Amino acid sequence: MRVKRLEIQGFKSFKDKTVIHFDHGITGIVGPNGCGKSNIVDAFFWVMGEQSYKHMRGSGSDDLIFNGSSKYSPLGLAEATMVLETDAVDTENAPSGATASDVPLHLKTKEISVTRRLYRGGEGEYFVNGVPARLKDIQELFMDTGVGAKGYSVIEQGQIGKIVNAKPEDRRLLVEEAAGIAKYKARKKESLRKMEATQANLSRLNDIIAEIERTLGSLERQAQKARQYKRYKEELLDKEMTWGRRKIQVLRQRLESFGTRKESLEQELTGLRAELQVAENSIEIDRVEQLTDTKAAETLQAQIQQLSDELTRERSALELSQRRQNDLATQRETLEHEQRELQTNITLEQERLQVRDNEAAEAAIQYDSASFTAQEMDETVRNKRQEAETARREHDRNKRELMSGISRASDLTSKGASLASRIESAETQIERLNQQLETQAAKVESTREETERTRLAADELRTRREALRGEFQGHTALVKEQEHKLRALEQERDASNRQLTQLRSKLESLEELAAAHEGFGDASKAALDWARENGHEQRLVALADVLEVTPGYESAMEGWLEGRLEH
């Protein structure tokens, strides 16, 4: 094998695609330091599968890709292709006993191109003659040729010193590589590794076989149970089909009875709905009447409340008059007591009366003035007492005026005429209050009679309302009872409909099974299918379809006939 050319693009300092031809003879590459001579050697190592970035004077994959400059932008990949020229195809030099697949690639073709490509993301690819390959394929390609990333054919700077100073073990590797046996030692190592893996797989296989043998007995028992279950399942299907045919007739009869019952329930439901409508109309009428009575009762209640308020006011006025009468009676007793005391004083002072005649004349004038003032006060008291709302305030004011008059009259205590006039005025006022009391009592009596009549009317309305309420509650209870019955009938109807639907579904399923002659043997099924297809369904039927068994003897007939039911 001989290097023919090297194509580099994007690898280290090679931005553009560069092709280096190695012609026959000696080829040298010269140039100043830093022009990239060592990068060509690194490209050789890299394309032959070198994995150490340190060996290629780098620290990572990014150092192998052109990183750009002040004039050029970085590239996204690095690629190197080494084209090797081999001798003519020579199959005679192939090892004895080797097959066509064991013949090295350099003995099959005259030119081999090995390409390695690296992307900036870290992904790498290998190609041999344009076909994607593995790193292992590249290493095997150069293994027995003396060429490779670790081979002796590429001697770099310091390599001779390493070979001279190498240990015997390292020299042995070089000798084996030169002799072409390193490839077979690698294959031997790989084969031994595969044999160890195969031995481990065999051990695992033996364990699995032993485990399967342990579970084989239980699996056999399970299979036997499964076969027995299948047989029982077929027998059960046959019995279910026989039972289903008999059940179809019973279900049809029940279906007819349910249909009849459904019609009767629907008729009863219609009648109950009509009764419910009538009851609702009656309830609505009673409700309107009750509303009218309620309004009348509210009106009467308002009147009663008004009369009660008036009665309360009259009672308050009566109590006020009674209190005034008591006060006047007390005043009358006080005045009578004073009159007695004054009468005594008058008796004592009669002797002095002659001496004071002049004073009596003046006292007469004062008496006339006091009488006129008393009459004015009486008139004022009568006017103020006619107002019921301001009676108390008028009473207090009149009382103060009366006390003032009494105070002034006390100055004339020696004058019996003024005291007599005061007594007569008090008696007149008492009589007037008695008359007012009688008037108020009469008014209270009439109000009480009116209140009694109103109470009787209210009691009558209340009694009528209670009766209407009882009647309404009775109608409501009846309506609730009818609604409850209606709901019960609707629930019963729904249940009947559900049961009817289930029976219909089951009947359809059984009819489908019966139409398909499910459970019959193949011969009976074929005969019945032929009869159905040729219009002989009435002439050719199964024994199970024409038997009518008395209820209670089905099991006995089924046990006696068994498989003959499908004949």
Coordinates of C-alpha atoms in Angstrom, one line a residue:
M1 CA 0.0 0.0 0.0
R2 CA 1.3 3.5 -0.9
V3 CA -0.1 6.9 -0.1
K4 CA -1.3 8.5 -3.3
R5 CA -2.7 11.8 -2.1
L6 CA -4.1 13.6 1.0
E7 CA -7.1 15.9 0.8
I8 CA -7.6 18.3 3.7
Q9 CA -10.4 20.8 4.2
G10 CA -11.1 22.8 7.5
F11 CA -8.5 20.8 9.5
K12 CA -6.5 23.1 11.7
S13 CA -4.9 25.8 9.5
F14 CA -6.3 24.4 6.2
K15 CA -9.3 26.6 5.5
D16 CA -9.7 25.8 1.8
K17 CA -9.6 22.3 0.3
T18 CA -6.0 21.3 -0.1
V19 CA -4.8 18.3 -2.1
I20 CA -1.3 17.0 -1.5
H21 CA -0.1 14.5 -4.1
F22 CA 2.6 11.9 -3.2
D23 CA 4.2 10.7 -6.5
H24 CA 6.7 7.9 -7.0
G25 CA 10.0 8.6 -5.5
I26 CA 10.8 10.9 -2.7
T27 CA 8.4 13.7 -1.9
G28 CA 9.4 16.4 0.6
I29 CA 7.5 19.2 2.1
V30 CA 9.5 22.2 3.1
G31 CA 8.7 25.6 4.5
P32 CA 9.3 28.0 7.4
N33 CA 8.2 27.4 10.9
G34 CA 4.5 27.8 11.5
C35 CA 3.4 27.2 7.9
G36 CA 1.6 24.0 8.8
K37 CA 4.0 21.1 8.0
S38 CA 3.2 19.3 11.3
N39 CA -0.5 19.7 10.6
I40 CA -0.1 17.4 7.6
V41 CA 1.4 14.7 9.9
D42 CA -1.5 15.3 12.4
A43 CA -3.9 14.9 9.5
F44 CA -2.4 11.4 8.7
F45 CA -2.7 10.3 12.3
W46 CA -6.3 11.7 12.6
V47 CA -7.6 10.1 9.4
M48 CA -6.1 6.7 10.5
G49 CA -8.2 6.8 13.7
E50 CA -6.1 8.6 16.3
Q51 CA -8.3 9.5 19.4
S52 CA -5.8 11.3 21.5
Y53 CA -6.1 15.1 21.0
K54 CA -2.8 15.5 22.9
H55 CA -1.0 13.4 20.3
M56 CA -2.3 15.8 17.7
R57 CA -1.2 18.8 19.7
G58 CA -4.7 19.9 20.8
S59 CA -7.0 19.9 23.8
G60 CA -10.4 19.2 22.3
S61 CA -12.3 18.7 19.1
D62 CA -12.7 22.4 18.5
D63 CA -8.9 22.7 18.1
L64 CA -9.0 20.4 15.1
I65 CA -11.5 22.7 13.2
F66 CA -10.4 25.9 11.5
N67 CA -11.3 28.5 14.1
G68 CA -11.2 31.6 11.8
S69 CA -9.0 34.7 11.6
S70 CA -9.3 38.4 11.2
K71 CA -10.4 37.9 7.5
Y72 CA -12.2 34.5 7.6
S73 CA -15.0 33.2 9.7
P74 CA -14.8 29.8 11.5
L75 CA -15.8 26.7 9.7
G76 CA -18.4 24.1 11.0
L77 CA -16.5 20.9 10.2
A78 CA -13.1 19.4 9.5
E79 CA -12.5 16.7 6.9
A80 CA -9.5 14.7 5.8
T81 CA -9.3 12.0 3.1
M82 CA -6.3 9.7 2.5
V83 CA -6.2 7.9 -0.8
L84 CA -4.1 4.7 -0.8
E85 CA -2.9 2.9 -3.9
T86 CA -2.6 -0.9 -3.6
D87 CA -1.1 -3.5 -5.8
A88 CA -3.1 -5.5 -8.3
V89 CA -5.9 -7.7 -7.0
D90 CA -4.1 -10.8 -5.8
T91 CA -6.3 -13.5 -4.2
E92 CA -3.5 -16.0 -4.3
N93 CA -1.7 -14.3 -1.5
A94 CA -4.7 -14.6 0.7
P95 CA -4.3 -16.8 3.8
S96 CA -5.1 -20.4 3.2
G97 CA -8.6 -21.4 4.3
A98 CA -9.8 -17.8 4.3
T99 CA -13.2 -17.0 2.8
A100 CA -14.1 -14.1 0.6
S101 CA -15.1 -12.0 3.6
D102 CA -11.7 -12.6 5.3
V103 CA -9.8 -11.2 2.3
P104 CA -8.5 -7.7 3.3
L105 CA -9.9 -4.8 1.5
H106 CA -6.5 -3.8 0.0
L107 CA -6.5 -7.2 -1.8
K108 CA -9.9 -6.5 -3.3
T109 CA -9.5 -3.1 -4.9
K110 CA -6.6 -1.1 -6.4
E111 CA -7.4 2.2 -4.7
I112 CA -8.8 2.9 -1.2
S113 CA -10.0 6.2 0.2
V114 CA -10.3 6.7 3.9
T115 CA -12.3 9.8 5.1
R116 CA -12.8 11.2 8.6
R117 CA -15.2 14.1 9.2
L118 CA -15.7 16.0 12.5
Y119 CA -18.4 18.6 13.2
R120 CA -18.2 21.4 15.7
G121 CA -20.9 19.9 17.8
G122 CA -18.6 16.9 18.5
E123 CA -20.2 14.3 16.0
G124 CA -17.7 12.4 13.9
E125 CA -18.1 10.1 10.8
Y126 CA -15.8 7.6 9.0
F127 CA -16.0 6.6 5.4
V128 CA -14.2 3.9 3.4
N129 CA -14.6 4.4 -0.3
G130 CA -17.5 6.7 0.4
V131 CA -19.4 4.1 2.5
P132 CA -20.0 4.9 6.1
A133 CA -17.7 2.8 8.4
R134 CA -16.8 2.3 12.0
L135 CA -13.6 3.1 13.8
K136 CA -13.1 -0.6 14.2
D137 CA -13.2 -1.1 10.4
I138 CA -10.5 1.6 9.9
Q139 CA -8.3 0.0 12.5
E140 CA -8.7 -3.5 11.0
L141 CA -7.9 -2.0 7.6
F142 CA -4.5 -0.8 8.7
M143 CA -3.8 -3.5 11.3
D144 CA -1.9 -6.0 9.1
T145 CA -0.3 -3.5 6.8
G146 CA 2.1 -1.8 9.2
V147 CA 0.2 1.5 8.7
G148 CA -1.9 3.1 11.4
A149 CA -2.0 5.7 14.2
K150 CA 0.2 3.5 16.4
G151 CA 2.1 1.9 13.5
Y152 CA 5.9 2.1 12.8
S153 CA 5.4 3.4 9.3
V154 CA 4.9 6.9 10.4
I155 CA 8.0 8.2 12.2
E156 CA 7.5 11.6 13.7
Q157 CA 9.8 13.8 15.5
G158 CA 11.3 12.0 18.5
Q159 CA 9.9 8.6 17.3
I160 CA 13.3 7.0 16.7
G161 CA 14.4 7.9 20.2
K162 CA 11.3 6.3 21.6
I163 CA 11.9 3.1 19.6
V164 CA 15.6 2.9 20.7
N165 CA 14.8 3.5 24.3
A166 CA 11.6 1.4 24.3
K167 CA 11.1 -1.5 26.7
P168 CA 11.1 -5.1 25.3
E169 CA 7.3 -5.3 25.6
D170 CA 6.9 -2.2 23.5
R171 CA 9.4 -3.5 20.9
R172 CA 7.5 -6.8 20.8
L173 CA 4.4 -4.8 19.8
L174 CA 6.4 -3.2 17.0
V175 CA 7.7 -6.6 15.8
E176 CA 4.3 -8.1 15.9
E177 CA 2.9 -5.2 13.9
A178 CA 5.6 -5.5 11.3
A179 CA 5.1 -9.3 11.1
G180 CA 1.4 -8.8 10.5
I181 CA 0.2 -10.9 13.5
A182 CA -1.1 -8.0 15.6
K183 CA -4.4 -8.3 13.7
Y184 CA -4.8 -11.9 14.5
K185 CA -3.9 -11.4 18.2
A186 CA -6.6 -8.7 18.3
R187 CA -9.1 -11.0 16.7
K188 CA -8.1 -13.7 19.1
K189 CA -8.6 -11.4 22.0
E190 CA -12.0 -10.4 20.7
S191 CA -12.9 -14.0 20.0
L192 CA -12.0 -14.9 23.6
R193 CA -14.1 -12.1 24.8
K194 CA -17.0 -13.3 22.7
M195 CA -16.5 -16.9 24.0
E196 CA -16.6 -15.7 27.6
A197 CA -19.8 -13.8 26.8
T198 CA -21.2 -16.9 25.1
Q199 CA -20.2 -19.0 28.1
A200 CA -22.1 -16.6 30.4
N201 CA -25.1 -16.8 28.1
L202 CA -24.9 -20.6 28.2
S203 CA -24.9 -20.5 32.0
R204 CA -27.9 -18.2 32.0
L205 CA -29.6 -20.5 29.4
N206 CA -29.0 -23.5 31.7
D207 CA -30.5 -21.6 34.6
I208 CA -33.5 -20.6 32.5
I209 CA -34.0 -24.3 31.3
A210 CA -33.8 -25.5 34.9
E211 CA -36.4 -22.9 35.9
I212 CA -38.7 -23.8 33.0
E213 CA -38.3 -27.5 33.9
R214 CA -39.4 -26.7 37.5
T215 CA -42.5 -24.8 36.2
L216 CA -43.2 -27.4 33.5
G217 CA -45.2 -29.6 35.8
S218 CA -47.4 -26.7 37.0
L219 CA -47.9 -25.6 33.4
E220 CA -48.9 -29.1 32.4
R221 CA -51.5 -29.1 35.3
Q222 CA -52.7 -25.7 34.2
A223 CA -53.0 -26.9 30.6
Q224 CA -55.0 -29.9 31.7
K225 CA -57.3 -27.6 33.8
A226 CA -57.6 -25.4 30.8
R227 CA -58.6 -28.3 28.5
Q228 CA -61.1 -29.4 31.2
Y229 CA -62.4 -25.9 31.5
K230 CA -62.9 -25.7 27.7
R231 CA -64.8 -29.0 27.7
Y232 CA -67.0 -27.8 30.6
K233 CA -67.5 -24.5 28.8
E234 CA -68.7 -26.2 25.7
E235 CA -71.1 -28.3 27.8
L236 CA -72.3 -25.2 29.6
L237 CA -72.9 -23.4 26.3
D238 CA -75.0 -26.4 25.1
K239 CA -77.0 -26.4 28.2
E240 CA -77.4 -22.6 28.2
M241 CA -78.6 -22.8 24.6
T242 CA -81.2 -25.5 25.5
W243 CA -82.3 -23.4 28.5
G244 CA -82.4 -20.3 26.4
R245 CA -84.8 -21.8 23.9
R246 CA -87.2 -22.7 26.7
K247 CA -86.6 -19.3 28.3
I248 CA -87.6 -17.5 25.1
Q249 CA -91.2 -18.8 25.3
V250 CA -91.4 -17.9 29.0
L251 CA -90.1 -14.4 28.3
R252 CA -92.5 -14.0 25.4
Q253 CA -95.4 -14.8 27.7
R254 CA -94.0 -12.4 30.4
L255 CA -93.5 -9.8 27.7
E256 CA -97.2 -10.1 26.7
S257 CA -98.3 -9.9 30.3
F258 CA -96.1 -6.8 30.9
G259 CA -97.6 -5.2 27.8
T260 CA -101.1 -5.8 29.1
R261 CA -100.1 -4.5 32.5
K262 CA -98.4 -1.5 30.9
E263 CA -101.7 -0.6 29.1
S264 CA -103.7 -0.9 32.2
L265 CA -101.2 1.2 34.2
E266 CA -101.2 3.9 31.5
Q267 CA -105.1 4.0 31.6
E268 CA -104.9 4.2 35.4
L269 CA -102.3 6.9 35.1
T270 CA -104.5 8.9 32.7
G271 CA -107.4 8.7 35.2
L272 CA -105.2 9.8 38.0
R273 CA -103.9 12.7 36.0
A274 CA -107.5 13.8 35.3
E275 CA -108.3 13.5 39.1
L276 CA -105.2 15.4 39.9
Q277 CA -106.2 18.2 37.5
V278 CA -109.7 18.4 39.0
A279 CA -108.1 18.5 42.5
E280 CA -105.7 21.2 41.4
N281 CA -108.6 23.2 40.0
S282 CA -110.5 22.8 43.3
I283 CA -107.5 23.8 45.2
E284 CA -107.0 26.9 43.0
I285 CA -110.7 27.9 43.7
D286 CA -110.2 27.4 47.4
R287 CA -107.0 29.3 47.3
V288 CA -108.8 32.3 45.6
E289 CA -111.5 32.1 48.3
Q290 CA -109.0 31.9 51.0
L291 CA -107.2 34.9 49.6
T292 CA -110.5 36.9 49.5
D293 CA -111.2 35.8 53.1
T294 CA -107.7 36.7 54.1
K295 CA -108.1 40.2 52.7
A296 CA -111.4 40.6 54.5
A297 CA -109.9 39.4 57.7
E298 CA -107.0 41.8 57.2
T299 CA -109.5 44.6 56.7
L300 CA -111.4 43.6 59.9
Q301 CA -108.1 43.3 61.7
A302 CA -107.2 46.8 60.7
Q303 CA -110.6 48.1 61.9
I304 CA -110.1 46.1 65.2
Q305 CA -106.7 47.6 65.6
Q306 CA -108.1 51.1 64.9
L307 CA -110.9 50.6 67.4
S308 CA -108.4 49.2 69.9
D309 CA -106.3 52.3 69.5
E310 CA -109.3 54.5 70.0
L311 CA -110.3 52.4 73.0
T312 CA -106.8 52.8 74.4
R313 CA -107.0 56.5 74.0
E314 CA -110.4 56.7 75.6
R315 CA -109.2 54.6 78.5
S316 CA -106.3 56.9 78.9
A317 CA -108.6 59.9 78.9
L318 CA -110.9 58.1 81.4
E319 CA -108.0 57.3 83.7
L320 CA -106.8 60.9 83.4
S321 CA -110.4 62.2 84.3
Q322 CA -110.5 59.8 87.2
R323 CA -107.1 61.0 88.4
R324 CA -108.4 64.6 88.0
Q325 CA -111.5 63.7 89.9
N326 CA -109.4 62.2 92.7
D327 CA -107.3 65.3 92.8
L328 CA -110.3 67.5 93.0
A329 CA -111.9 65.4 95.7
T330 CA -108.7 65.7 97.6
Q331 CA -108.7 69.4 97.1
R332 CA -112.3 69.5 98.2
E333 CA -111.5 67.7 101.4
T334 CA -108.6 70.0 102.0
L335 CA -110.9 73.0 101.4
E336 CA -113.6 71.6 103.6
H337 CA -111.0 71.1 106.3
E338 CA -109.8 74.7 105.8
Q339 CA -113.4 75.8 105.8
R340 CA -114.0 74.2 109.2
E341 CA -110.8 75.8 110.5
L342 CA -111.8 79.1 109.0
Q343 CA -115.3 78.8 110.4
T344 CA -113.7 78.5 113.8
N345 CA -111.6 81.5 113.1
I346 CA -114.6 83.3 111.9
T347 CA -116.4 82.6 115.2
L348 CA -113.3 84.0 117.0
E349 CA -113.0 86.9 114.7
Q350 CA -116.7 87.9 114.7
E351 CA -116.0 90.1 117.7
R352 CA -113.4 91.9 115.7
L353 CA -115.7 92.3 112.7
Q354 CA -117.3 95.4 114.0
V355 CA -113.9 97.0 114.4
R356 CA -112.9 96.3 110.9
D357 CA -115.9 97.4 108.9
N358 CA -113.8 99.7 106.8
E359 CA -111.5 96.9 106.1
A360 CA -114.6 94.8 105.2
A361 CA -115.6 97.3 102.5
E362 CA -112.1 97.1 101.0
A363 CA -112.3 93.3 101.4
A364 CA -115.6 93.3 99.4
I365 CA -113.9 95.1 96.6
Q366 CA -111.1 92.6 96.7
Y367 CA -113.7 89.9 96.9
D368 CA -115.4 91.1 93.7
S369 CA -112.0 91.2 92.0
A370 CA -111.1 87.7 93.2
S371 CA -114.5 86.4 92.1
F372 CA -114.1 87.8 88.6
T373 CA -110.6 86.3 88.5
A374 CA -112.0 83.0 89.7
Q375 CA -114.7 83.0 87.0
E376 CA -112.0 83.7 84.4
M377 CA -109.9 80.9 85.7
D378 CA -113.0 78.6 85.6
E379 CA -113.7 79.5 82.0
T380 CA -110.1 78.9 81.1
V381 CA -110.1 75.5 82.8
R382 CA -113.3 74.5 81.0
N383 CA -111.8 75.4 77.6
K384 CA -108.5 73.7 78.3
R385 CA -110.1 70.5 79.5
Q386 CA -112.0 70.0 76.3
E387 CA -108.7 69.2 74.5
A388 CA -107.9 65.6 75.2
E389 CA -104.3 65.6 73.9
T390 CA -103.2 68.6 76.0
A391 CA -105.3 67.9 79.1
R392 CA -102.4 67.2 81.4
R393 CA -100.5 70.3 80.5
E394 CA -103.7 72.4 80.8
H395 CA -104.4 70.7 84.2
D396 CA -100.9 71.6 85.4
R397 CA -101.3 75.2 84.3
N398 CA -104.8 75.5 85.7
K399 CA -103.6 73.9 88.9
R400 CA -100.8 76.5 89.1
E401 CA -103.4 79.2 88.4
L402 CA -105.7 77.7 91.0
M403 CA -103.0 77.6 93.5
S404 CA -102.2 81.1 92.7
G405 CA -105.8 82.0 93.2
I406 CA -105.9 80.0 96.4
S407 CA -102.8 81.9 97.5
R408 CA -104.5 85.2 96.8
A409 CA -107.7 84.0 98.4
S410 CA -105.7 82.9 101.5
D411 CA -105.0 86.5 102.1
L412 CA -108.7 86.9 102.5
T413 CA -109.1 84.0 104.9
S414 CA -111.0 86.3 107.2
K415 CA -113.6 86.7 104.6
G416 CA -116.1 83.9 104.6
A417 CA -117.8 85.0 101.4
S418 CA -114.6 84.4 99.3
L419 CA -114.3 80.9 100.8
A420 CA -117.9 80.1 100.0
S421 CA -117.5 81.3 96.5
R422 CA -114.4 79.1 96.2
I423 CA -116.3 76.1 97.5
E424 CA -119.2 76.7 95.1
S425 CA -116.7 77.1 92.2
A426 CA -115.0 73.8 93.2
E427 CA -118.4 72.0 93.4
T428 CA -119.3 73.4 90.0
Q429 CA -116.0 72.1 88.5
I430 CA -116.6 68.7 90.2
E431 CA -120.0 68.5 88.6
R432 CA -118.6 69.4 85.2
L433 CA -116.0 66.8 85.5
N434 CA -118.6 64.2 86.6
Q435 CA -120.6 65.1 83.5
Q436 CA -117.4 64.7 81.3
L437 CA -116.8 61.4 83.1
E438 CA -120.3 60.2 82.4
T439 CA -119.9 61.2 78.7
Q440 CA -116.6 59.4 78.4
A441 CA -118.0 56.4 80.2
A442 CA -120.9 56.3 77.7
K443 CA -118.5 56.7 74.8
V444 CA -116.3 53.9 76.2
E445 CA -119.3 51.7 76.6
S446 CA -120.3 52.3 72.9
T447 CA -116.7 51.7 71.9
R448 CA -116.7 48.5 73.9
E449 CA -119.9 47.3 72.3
E450 CA -118.4 48.1 68.8
T451 CA -115.3 46.3 69.8
E452 CA -117.3 43.3 70.9
R453 CA -119.2 43.2 67.6
T454 CA -115.9 43.5 65.7
R455 CA -114.4 40.8 67.9
L456 CA -117.4 38.5 67.2
A457 CA -117.0 39.2 63.4
A458 CA -113.3 38.5 63.6
D459 CA -113.9 35.3 65.5
E460 CA -116.4 34.2 62.9
L461 CA -113.9 35.1 60.1
R462 CA -111.2 33.3 62.1
T463 CA -113.4 30.2 62.4
R464 CA -114.2 30.3 58.7
R465 CA -110.5 30.7 57.9
E466 CA -109.6 27.8 60.1
A467 CA -112.3 25.7 58.4
L468 CA -110.9 26.8 55.0
R469 CA -107.4 26.0 56.1
G470 CA -108.4 22.6 57.3
E471 CA -110.2 22.0 54.0
F472 CA -107.2 23.3 52.1
Q473 CA -104.9 21.0 54.1
G474 CA -107.2 18.1 53.4
H475 CA -107.1 18.9 49.7
T476 CA -103.3 19.3 49.9
A477 CA -102.9 16.0 51.6
L478 CA -105.2 14.4 49.0
V479 CA -103.1 16.0 46.2
K480 CA -99.9 14.8 47.9
E481 CA -101.3 11.3 48.2
Q482 CA -102.3 11.4 44.6
E483 CA -98.9 12.7 43.6
H484 CA -97.2 10.0 45.7
K485 CA -99.4 7.4 44.0
L486 CA -98.6 8.9 40.6
R487 CA -94.9 8.9 41.3
A488 CA -95.1 5.3 42.5
L489 CA -97.0 4.3 39.4
E490 CA -94.4 6.2 37.2
Q491 CA -91.6 4.4 39.0
E492 CA -93.4 1.1 38.5
R493 CA -93.9 2.0 34.9
D494 CA -90.2 2.9 34.5
A495 CA -89.2 -0.3 36.2
S496 CA -91.5 -2.2 33.9
N497 CA -90.1 -0.4 30.9
R498 CA -86.6 -1.2 32.0
Q499 CA -87.5 -4.8 32.7
L500 CA -89.3 -4.9 29.4
T501 CA -86.2 -3.5 27.6
Q502 CA -83.9 -6.0 29.3
L503 CA -86.3 -8.8 28.4
R504 CA -86.5 -7.6 24.8
S505 CA -82.7 -7.4 24.6
K506 CA -82.3 -10.8 26.1
L507 CA -85.0 -12.1 23.8
E508 CA -83.3 -10.7 20.8
S509 CA -80.0 -12.2 21.9
L510 CA -81.6 -15.6 22.4
E511 CA -83.4 -15.3 19.1
E512 CA -80.1 -14.4 17.4
L513 CA -78.4 -17.4 19.1
A514 CA -81.4 -19.6 18.2
A515 CA -81.4 -18.4 14.6
A516 CA -77.7 -19.1 14.4
H517 CA -78.3 -22.6 15.9
E518 CA -75.7 -21.9 18.5
G519 CA -74.8 -25.0 20.6
F520 CA -75.8 -27.5 17.9
G521 CA -73.3 -29.8 16.3
D522 CA -71.8 -29.1 12.9
A523 CA -74.1 -31.7 11.2
S524 CA -77.3 -30.4 12.8
K525 CA -76.3 -26.8 12.1
A526 CA -75.5 -27.5 8.5
A527 CA -78.9 -29.3 8.0
L528 CA -80.8 -26.4 9.6
D529 CA -78.9 -23.8 7.6
W530 CA -79.7 -25.8 4.4
A531 CA -83.4 -25.9 5.4
R532 CA -83.5 -22.1 6.0
E533 CA -81.7 -21.3 2.7
N534 CA -84.0 -23.6 0.7
G535 CA -87.3 -22.6 2.3
H536 CA -87.8 -25.8 4.4
E537 CA -87.8 -24.2 7.8
Q538 CA -91.2 -25.6 8.6
R539 CA -90.5 -29.1 7.5
L540 CA -87.0 -29.5 9.0
V541 CA -86.7 -28.4 12.6
A542 CA -84.7 -29.4 15.7
L543 CA -86.3 -31.5 18.5
A544 CA -85.6 -28.8 21.1
D545 CA -87.8 -26.3 19.1
V546 CA -91.0 -28.4 19.0
L547 CA -90.9 -29.9 22.5
E548 CA -93.3 -28.5 25.0
V549 CA -92.4 -29.6 28.6
T550 CA -94.7 -29.2 31.6
P551 CA -93.1 -26.7 34.0
G552 CA -91.0 -28.5 36.6
Y553 CA -89.9 -31.3 34.3
E554 CA -87.3 -29.4 32.3
S555 CA -84.3 -30.8 34.1
A556 CA -85.6 -34.3 33.9
M557 CA -86.2 -34.0 30.1
E558 CA -82.9 -32.4 29.6
G559 CA -81.0 -35.1 31.5
W560 CA -82.9 -37.8 29.6
L561 CA -82.5 -36.4 26.1
E562 CA -79.1 -34.7 26.5
G563 CA -77.5 -34.5 23.1
R564 CA -80.6 -35.8 21.2
L565 CA -82.2 -32.4 21.7
E566 CA -80.5 -31.1 18.5
H567 CA -81.7 -34.1 16.4

